[in-house]
Short mmCIF file of C-alpha atoms in Angstrom, two decimals:
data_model
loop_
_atom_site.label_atom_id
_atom_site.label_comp_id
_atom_site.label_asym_id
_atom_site.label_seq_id
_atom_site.Cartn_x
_atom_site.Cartn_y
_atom_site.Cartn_z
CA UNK S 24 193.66 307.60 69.52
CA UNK S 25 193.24 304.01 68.61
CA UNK S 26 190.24 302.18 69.97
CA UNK S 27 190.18 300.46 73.48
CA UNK S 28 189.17 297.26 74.14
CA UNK S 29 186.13 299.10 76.52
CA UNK S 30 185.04 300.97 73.47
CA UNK S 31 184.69 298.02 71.51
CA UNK S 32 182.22 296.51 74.30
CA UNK S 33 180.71 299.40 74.12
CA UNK S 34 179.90 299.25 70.65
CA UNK S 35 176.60 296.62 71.04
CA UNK S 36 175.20 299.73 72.85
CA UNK S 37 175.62 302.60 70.96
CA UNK S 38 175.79 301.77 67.34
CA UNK S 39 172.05 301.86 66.16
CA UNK S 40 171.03 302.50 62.90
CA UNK S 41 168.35 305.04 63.99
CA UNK S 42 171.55 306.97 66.17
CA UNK S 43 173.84 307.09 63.72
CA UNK S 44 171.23 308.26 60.60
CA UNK S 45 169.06 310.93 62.19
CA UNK S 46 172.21 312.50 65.56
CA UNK S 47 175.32 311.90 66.49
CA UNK S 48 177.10 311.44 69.92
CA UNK S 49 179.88 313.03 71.53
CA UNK S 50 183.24 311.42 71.43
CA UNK S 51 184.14 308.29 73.70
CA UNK S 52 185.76 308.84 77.40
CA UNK S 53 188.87 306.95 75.74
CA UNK S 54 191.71 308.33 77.83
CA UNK S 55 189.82 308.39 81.12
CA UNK S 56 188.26 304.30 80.78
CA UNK S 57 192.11 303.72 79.98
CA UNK S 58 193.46 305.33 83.27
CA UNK S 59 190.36 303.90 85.01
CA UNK S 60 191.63 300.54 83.91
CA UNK S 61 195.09 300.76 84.03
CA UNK S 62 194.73 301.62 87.76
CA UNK S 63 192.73 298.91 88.58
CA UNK S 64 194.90 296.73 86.90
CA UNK S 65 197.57 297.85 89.40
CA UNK S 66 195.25 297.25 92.26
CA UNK S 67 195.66 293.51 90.71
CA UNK S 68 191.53 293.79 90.12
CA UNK S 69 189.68 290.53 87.99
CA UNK S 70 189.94 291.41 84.35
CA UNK S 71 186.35 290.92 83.95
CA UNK S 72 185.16 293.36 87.22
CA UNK S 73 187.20 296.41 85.55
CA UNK S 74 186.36 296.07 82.21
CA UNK S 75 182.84 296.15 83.69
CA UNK S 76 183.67 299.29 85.76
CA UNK S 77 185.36 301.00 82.73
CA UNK S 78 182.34 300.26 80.30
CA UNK S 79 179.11 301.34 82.71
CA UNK S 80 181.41 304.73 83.61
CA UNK S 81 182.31 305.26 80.19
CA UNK S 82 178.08 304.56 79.01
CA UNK S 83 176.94 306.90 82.07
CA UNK S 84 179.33 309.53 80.82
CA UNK S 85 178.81 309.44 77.07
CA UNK S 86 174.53 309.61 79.03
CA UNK S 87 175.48 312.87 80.67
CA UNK S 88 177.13 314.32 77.22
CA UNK S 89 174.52 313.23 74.71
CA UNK S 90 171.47 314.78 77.46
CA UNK S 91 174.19 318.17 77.12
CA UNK S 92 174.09 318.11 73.45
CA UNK S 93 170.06 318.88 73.40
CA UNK S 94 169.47 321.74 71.99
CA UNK S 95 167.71 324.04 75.08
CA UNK S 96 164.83 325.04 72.81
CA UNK S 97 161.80 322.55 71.83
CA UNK S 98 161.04 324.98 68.81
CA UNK S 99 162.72 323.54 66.42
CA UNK S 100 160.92 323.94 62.81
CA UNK S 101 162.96 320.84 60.87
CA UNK S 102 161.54 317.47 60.89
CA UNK S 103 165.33 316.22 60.90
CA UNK S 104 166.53 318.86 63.97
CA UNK S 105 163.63 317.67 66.04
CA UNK S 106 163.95 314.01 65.12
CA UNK S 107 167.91 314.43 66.19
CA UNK S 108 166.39 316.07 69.30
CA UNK S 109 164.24 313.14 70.14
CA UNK S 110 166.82 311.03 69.73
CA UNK S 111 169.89 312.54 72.30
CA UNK S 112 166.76 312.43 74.97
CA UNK S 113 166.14 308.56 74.04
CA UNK S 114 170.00 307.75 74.05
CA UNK S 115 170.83 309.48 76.72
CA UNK S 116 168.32 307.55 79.11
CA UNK S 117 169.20 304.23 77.14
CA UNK S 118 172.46 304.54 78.07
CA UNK S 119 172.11 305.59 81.75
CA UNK S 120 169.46 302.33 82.56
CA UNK S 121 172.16 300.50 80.69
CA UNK S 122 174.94 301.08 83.96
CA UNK S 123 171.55 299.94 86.00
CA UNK S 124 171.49 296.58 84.55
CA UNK S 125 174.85 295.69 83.73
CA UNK S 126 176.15 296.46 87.72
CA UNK S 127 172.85 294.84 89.30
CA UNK S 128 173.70 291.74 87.03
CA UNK S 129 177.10 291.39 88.23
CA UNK S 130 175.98 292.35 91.94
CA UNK S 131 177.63 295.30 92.15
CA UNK S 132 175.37 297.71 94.24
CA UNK S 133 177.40 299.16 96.11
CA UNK S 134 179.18 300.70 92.95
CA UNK S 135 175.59 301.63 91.63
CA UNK S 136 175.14 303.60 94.94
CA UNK S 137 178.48 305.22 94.65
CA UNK S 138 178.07 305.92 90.91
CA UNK S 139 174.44 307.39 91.61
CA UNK S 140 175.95 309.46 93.96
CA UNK S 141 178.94 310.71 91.62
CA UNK S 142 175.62 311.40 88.59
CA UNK S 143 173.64 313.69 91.14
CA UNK S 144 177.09 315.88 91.41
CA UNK S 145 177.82 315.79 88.21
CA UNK S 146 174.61 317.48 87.60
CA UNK S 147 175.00 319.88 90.53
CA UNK S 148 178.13 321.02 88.54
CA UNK S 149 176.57 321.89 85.84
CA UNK S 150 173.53 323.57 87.02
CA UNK S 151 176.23 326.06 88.44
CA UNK S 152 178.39 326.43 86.02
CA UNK S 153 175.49 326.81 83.37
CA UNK S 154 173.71 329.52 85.41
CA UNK S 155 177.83 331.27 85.69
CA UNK S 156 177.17 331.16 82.00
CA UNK S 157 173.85 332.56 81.97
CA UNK S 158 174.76 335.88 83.85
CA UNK S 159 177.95 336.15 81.96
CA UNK S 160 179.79 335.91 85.44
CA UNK S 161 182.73 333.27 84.83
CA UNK S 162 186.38 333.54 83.11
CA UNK S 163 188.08 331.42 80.86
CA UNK S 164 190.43 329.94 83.73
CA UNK S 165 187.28 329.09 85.82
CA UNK S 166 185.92 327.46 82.66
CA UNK S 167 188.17 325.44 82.26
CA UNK S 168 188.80 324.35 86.04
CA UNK S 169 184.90 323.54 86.09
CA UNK S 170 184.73 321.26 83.03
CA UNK S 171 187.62 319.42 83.75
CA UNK S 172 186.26 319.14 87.52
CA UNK S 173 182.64 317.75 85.80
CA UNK S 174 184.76 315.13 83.60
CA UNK S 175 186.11 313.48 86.08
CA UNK S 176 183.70 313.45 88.58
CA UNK S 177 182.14 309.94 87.93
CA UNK S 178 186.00 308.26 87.57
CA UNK S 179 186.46 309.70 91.03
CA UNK S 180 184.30 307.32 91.91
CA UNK S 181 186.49 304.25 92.58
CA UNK S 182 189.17 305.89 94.47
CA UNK S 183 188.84 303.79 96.98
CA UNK S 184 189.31 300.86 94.84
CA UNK S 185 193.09 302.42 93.56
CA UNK S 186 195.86 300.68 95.51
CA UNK S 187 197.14 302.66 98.97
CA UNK S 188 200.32 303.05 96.53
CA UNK S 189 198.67 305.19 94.02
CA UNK S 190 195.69 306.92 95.82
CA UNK S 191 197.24 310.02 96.03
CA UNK S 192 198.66 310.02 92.47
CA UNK S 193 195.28 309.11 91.35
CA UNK S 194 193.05 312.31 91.28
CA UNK S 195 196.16 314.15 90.32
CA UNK S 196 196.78 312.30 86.86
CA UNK S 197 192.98 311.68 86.12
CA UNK S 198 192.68 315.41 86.48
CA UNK S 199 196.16 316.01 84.68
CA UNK S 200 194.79 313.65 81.57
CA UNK S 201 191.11 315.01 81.74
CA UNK S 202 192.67 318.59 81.23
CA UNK S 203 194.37 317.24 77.92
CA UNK S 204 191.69 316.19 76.95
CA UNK S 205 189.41 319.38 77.51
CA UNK S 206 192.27 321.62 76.30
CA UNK S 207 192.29 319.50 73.13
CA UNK S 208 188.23 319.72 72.68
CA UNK S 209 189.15 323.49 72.51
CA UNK S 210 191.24 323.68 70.35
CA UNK S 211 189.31 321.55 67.80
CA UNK S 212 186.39 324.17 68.36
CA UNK S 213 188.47 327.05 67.82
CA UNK S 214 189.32 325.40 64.67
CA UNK S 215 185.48 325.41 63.71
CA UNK S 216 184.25 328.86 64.44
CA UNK S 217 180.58 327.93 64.14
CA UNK S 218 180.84 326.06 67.89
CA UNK S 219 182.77 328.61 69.27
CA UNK S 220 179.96 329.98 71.53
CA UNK S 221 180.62 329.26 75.16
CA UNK S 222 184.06 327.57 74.34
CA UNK S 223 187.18 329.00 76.23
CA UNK S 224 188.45 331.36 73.75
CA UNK S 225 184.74 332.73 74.12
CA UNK S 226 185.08 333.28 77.72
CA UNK S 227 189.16 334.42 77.19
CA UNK S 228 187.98 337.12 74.62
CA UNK S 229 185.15 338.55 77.15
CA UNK S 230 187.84 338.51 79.55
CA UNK S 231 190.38 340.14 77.76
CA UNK S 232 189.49 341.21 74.35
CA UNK S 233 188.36 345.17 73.15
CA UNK S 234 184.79 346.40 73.81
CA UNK S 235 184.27 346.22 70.39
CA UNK S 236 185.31 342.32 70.32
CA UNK S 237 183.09 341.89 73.42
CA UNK S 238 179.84 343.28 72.10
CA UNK S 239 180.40 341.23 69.19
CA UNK S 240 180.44 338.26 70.54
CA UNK S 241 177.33 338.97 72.71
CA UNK S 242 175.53 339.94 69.81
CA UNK S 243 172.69 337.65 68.01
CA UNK S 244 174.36 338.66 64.78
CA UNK S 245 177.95 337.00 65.30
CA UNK S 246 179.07 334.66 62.39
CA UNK S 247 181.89 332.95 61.77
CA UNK S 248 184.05 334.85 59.50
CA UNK S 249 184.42 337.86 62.22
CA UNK S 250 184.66 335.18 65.13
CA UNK S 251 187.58 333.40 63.06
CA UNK S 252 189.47 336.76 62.21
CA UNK S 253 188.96 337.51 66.48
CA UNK S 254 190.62 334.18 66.93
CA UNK S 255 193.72 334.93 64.64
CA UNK S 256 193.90 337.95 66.49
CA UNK S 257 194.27 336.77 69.89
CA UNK S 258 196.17 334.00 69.19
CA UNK S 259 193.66 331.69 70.74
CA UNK S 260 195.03 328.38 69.22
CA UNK S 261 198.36 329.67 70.09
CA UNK S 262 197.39 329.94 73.74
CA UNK S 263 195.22 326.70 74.01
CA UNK S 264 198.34 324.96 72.35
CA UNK S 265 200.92 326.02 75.13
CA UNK S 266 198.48 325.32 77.91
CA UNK S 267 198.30 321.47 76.44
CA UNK S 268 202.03 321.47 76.05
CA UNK S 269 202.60 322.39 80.06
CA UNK S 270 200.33 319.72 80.90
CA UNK S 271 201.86 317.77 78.79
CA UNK S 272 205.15 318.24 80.67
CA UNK S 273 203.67 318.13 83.84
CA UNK S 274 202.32 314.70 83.59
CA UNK S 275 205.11 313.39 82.14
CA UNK S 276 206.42 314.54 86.11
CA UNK S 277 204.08 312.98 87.83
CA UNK S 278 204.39 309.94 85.73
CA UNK S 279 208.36 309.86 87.02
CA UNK S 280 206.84 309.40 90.48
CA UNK S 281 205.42 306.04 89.97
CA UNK S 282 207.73 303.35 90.45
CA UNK S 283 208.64 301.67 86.86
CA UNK S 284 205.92 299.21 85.85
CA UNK S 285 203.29 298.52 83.45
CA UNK S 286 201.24 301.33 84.59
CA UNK S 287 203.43 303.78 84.03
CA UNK S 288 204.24 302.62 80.23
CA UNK S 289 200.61 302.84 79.85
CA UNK S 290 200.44 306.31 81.16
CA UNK S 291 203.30 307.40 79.03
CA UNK S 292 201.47 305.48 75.92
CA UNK S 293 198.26 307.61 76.58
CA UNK S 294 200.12 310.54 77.23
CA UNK S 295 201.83 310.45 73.96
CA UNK S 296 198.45 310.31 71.86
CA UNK S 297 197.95 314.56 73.02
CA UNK S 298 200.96 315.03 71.14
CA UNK S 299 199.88 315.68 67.59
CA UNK S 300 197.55 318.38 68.96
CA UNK S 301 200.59 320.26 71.28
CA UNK S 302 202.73 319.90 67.88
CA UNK S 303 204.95 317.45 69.06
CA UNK S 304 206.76 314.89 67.57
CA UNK S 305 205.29 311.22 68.27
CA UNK S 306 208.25 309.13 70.09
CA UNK S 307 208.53 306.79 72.98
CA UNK S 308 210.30 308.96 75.63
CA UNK S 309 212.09 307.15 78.94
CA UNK S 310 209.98 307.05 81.93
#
């Protein structure tokens, strides 16, 4: 997915030399700051107010991931583990004061109050689906329901700003998107065995794999060699793969019931870049 115009402004904020040596941070919210803005862009919103909106959204979100990417323990016996530890924490609150300033500079408190709001949820979420987690008490469908639910909680947040046209459409097509997105995170992990833990083919195999496969992956000792041979076996790429494809279609529906207009080319654009991931070819369909 090529780069946005938000994720360029972004850029001034997140590139540090100190990030990028000792951690790393998780991906950019590149589909969702596009459907923020190509929404608002419909509402007939000034250029500069929602490419402000898009940017302090997209900073609080990539906040929320980098604080989930700390690892839970503070034992960690490498200078460079700990350092990288250290670091999420300090971006992660960088980023967060940054949607502070930038919306108090432009006098936009209302959408700080809104946006606080949308945070404290966010974080509600996850307490409950961590603890689901904790007591082994959640299946790969509800997994999937809650993290797409958690991703686009803060976007939610200017529904009231989407034109009386589109409000209803909104939700539907952020969620719709968001769920390509989250499908397409899962298959990349099932691709990469060693982040497999907690991932939906994790929670699909406790659902539905043997007893033997289950107390495997509950074990301390699981490594990846097993874990990839368990994923072969129940065609968990295969799976994740149709799932994207049948959202695919189904947003290409609910694209068809927007009247013909530059937001609806942009949808289609954005709904084109899941394609190489669903195995689809890469052509401009008719809207």
């Amino acid at each position: 997915m090529t780069k946005s115009r938000i994720q360029e402004m972004a850029k001034p904020y997140m590139e540090y030399d100190m990030i990028q040596s000792h951690t790393s941070l998780p991906d950019f919210p590149e589909s969702r700051a596009r459907l923020l803005l190509a929404f608002l862009n419909a509402k007939g919103i000034q250029e500069d107010n929602r490419n402000l909106f898009a940017l302090v959204t997209s900073l609080v979100q990539i906040a929320l991931d980098t604080h989930d990417q700390v690892p839970e323990s503070n034992e960690l016996k490498e200078q460079n583990e700990a350092r990288s530890r250290q670091l999420k924490v300090l971006a992660g609150a960088y980023f967060s004061s940054r949607f502070y300033n930038l919306l108090s500079q432009a006098g936009q408190i209302d959408m700080i109050r809104q946006l606080s709001l949308s945070i404290c949820e966010v974080n509600r979420m996850k307490m409950n689906l961590y603890l689901q987690m904790k007591h082994l008490k959640l299946t790969a469908e509800e997994y999937l329901r809650q993290s797409v639910n958690i991703k686009t909680q803060l976007f939610l947040s200017f529904s009231k700003m989407i034109s009386e046209g589109h409000r209803k459409l909104w939700p539907e097509i952020l969620t719709g998107f968001t769920k390509c997105e989250v499908l397409v995170k899962e298959i990349l992990r099932a691709e990469t065995p060693n982040h497999f833990r907690n991932s939906w083919g994790f929670w699909h195999m406790l659902q539905f794999g043997t007893k033997e496969e289950r107390s495997y992956l509950l074990s301390e000792q699981a490594e990846a060699g097993p874990i990839r041979s368990m994923l072969d076996r129940n065609h968990i790429i295969d799976k994740l793969s149709i799932m994207l494809n049948e959202q695919l279609d189904y947003l290409k529906e609910c694209i068809r019931r927007l009247e013909p207009s530059n937001l609806s080319e942009e949808l289609t654009r954005l709904r084109e870049t899941y394609y190489r991931y669903a195995g689809r070819p890469q052509l401009l369909e008719e809207i």
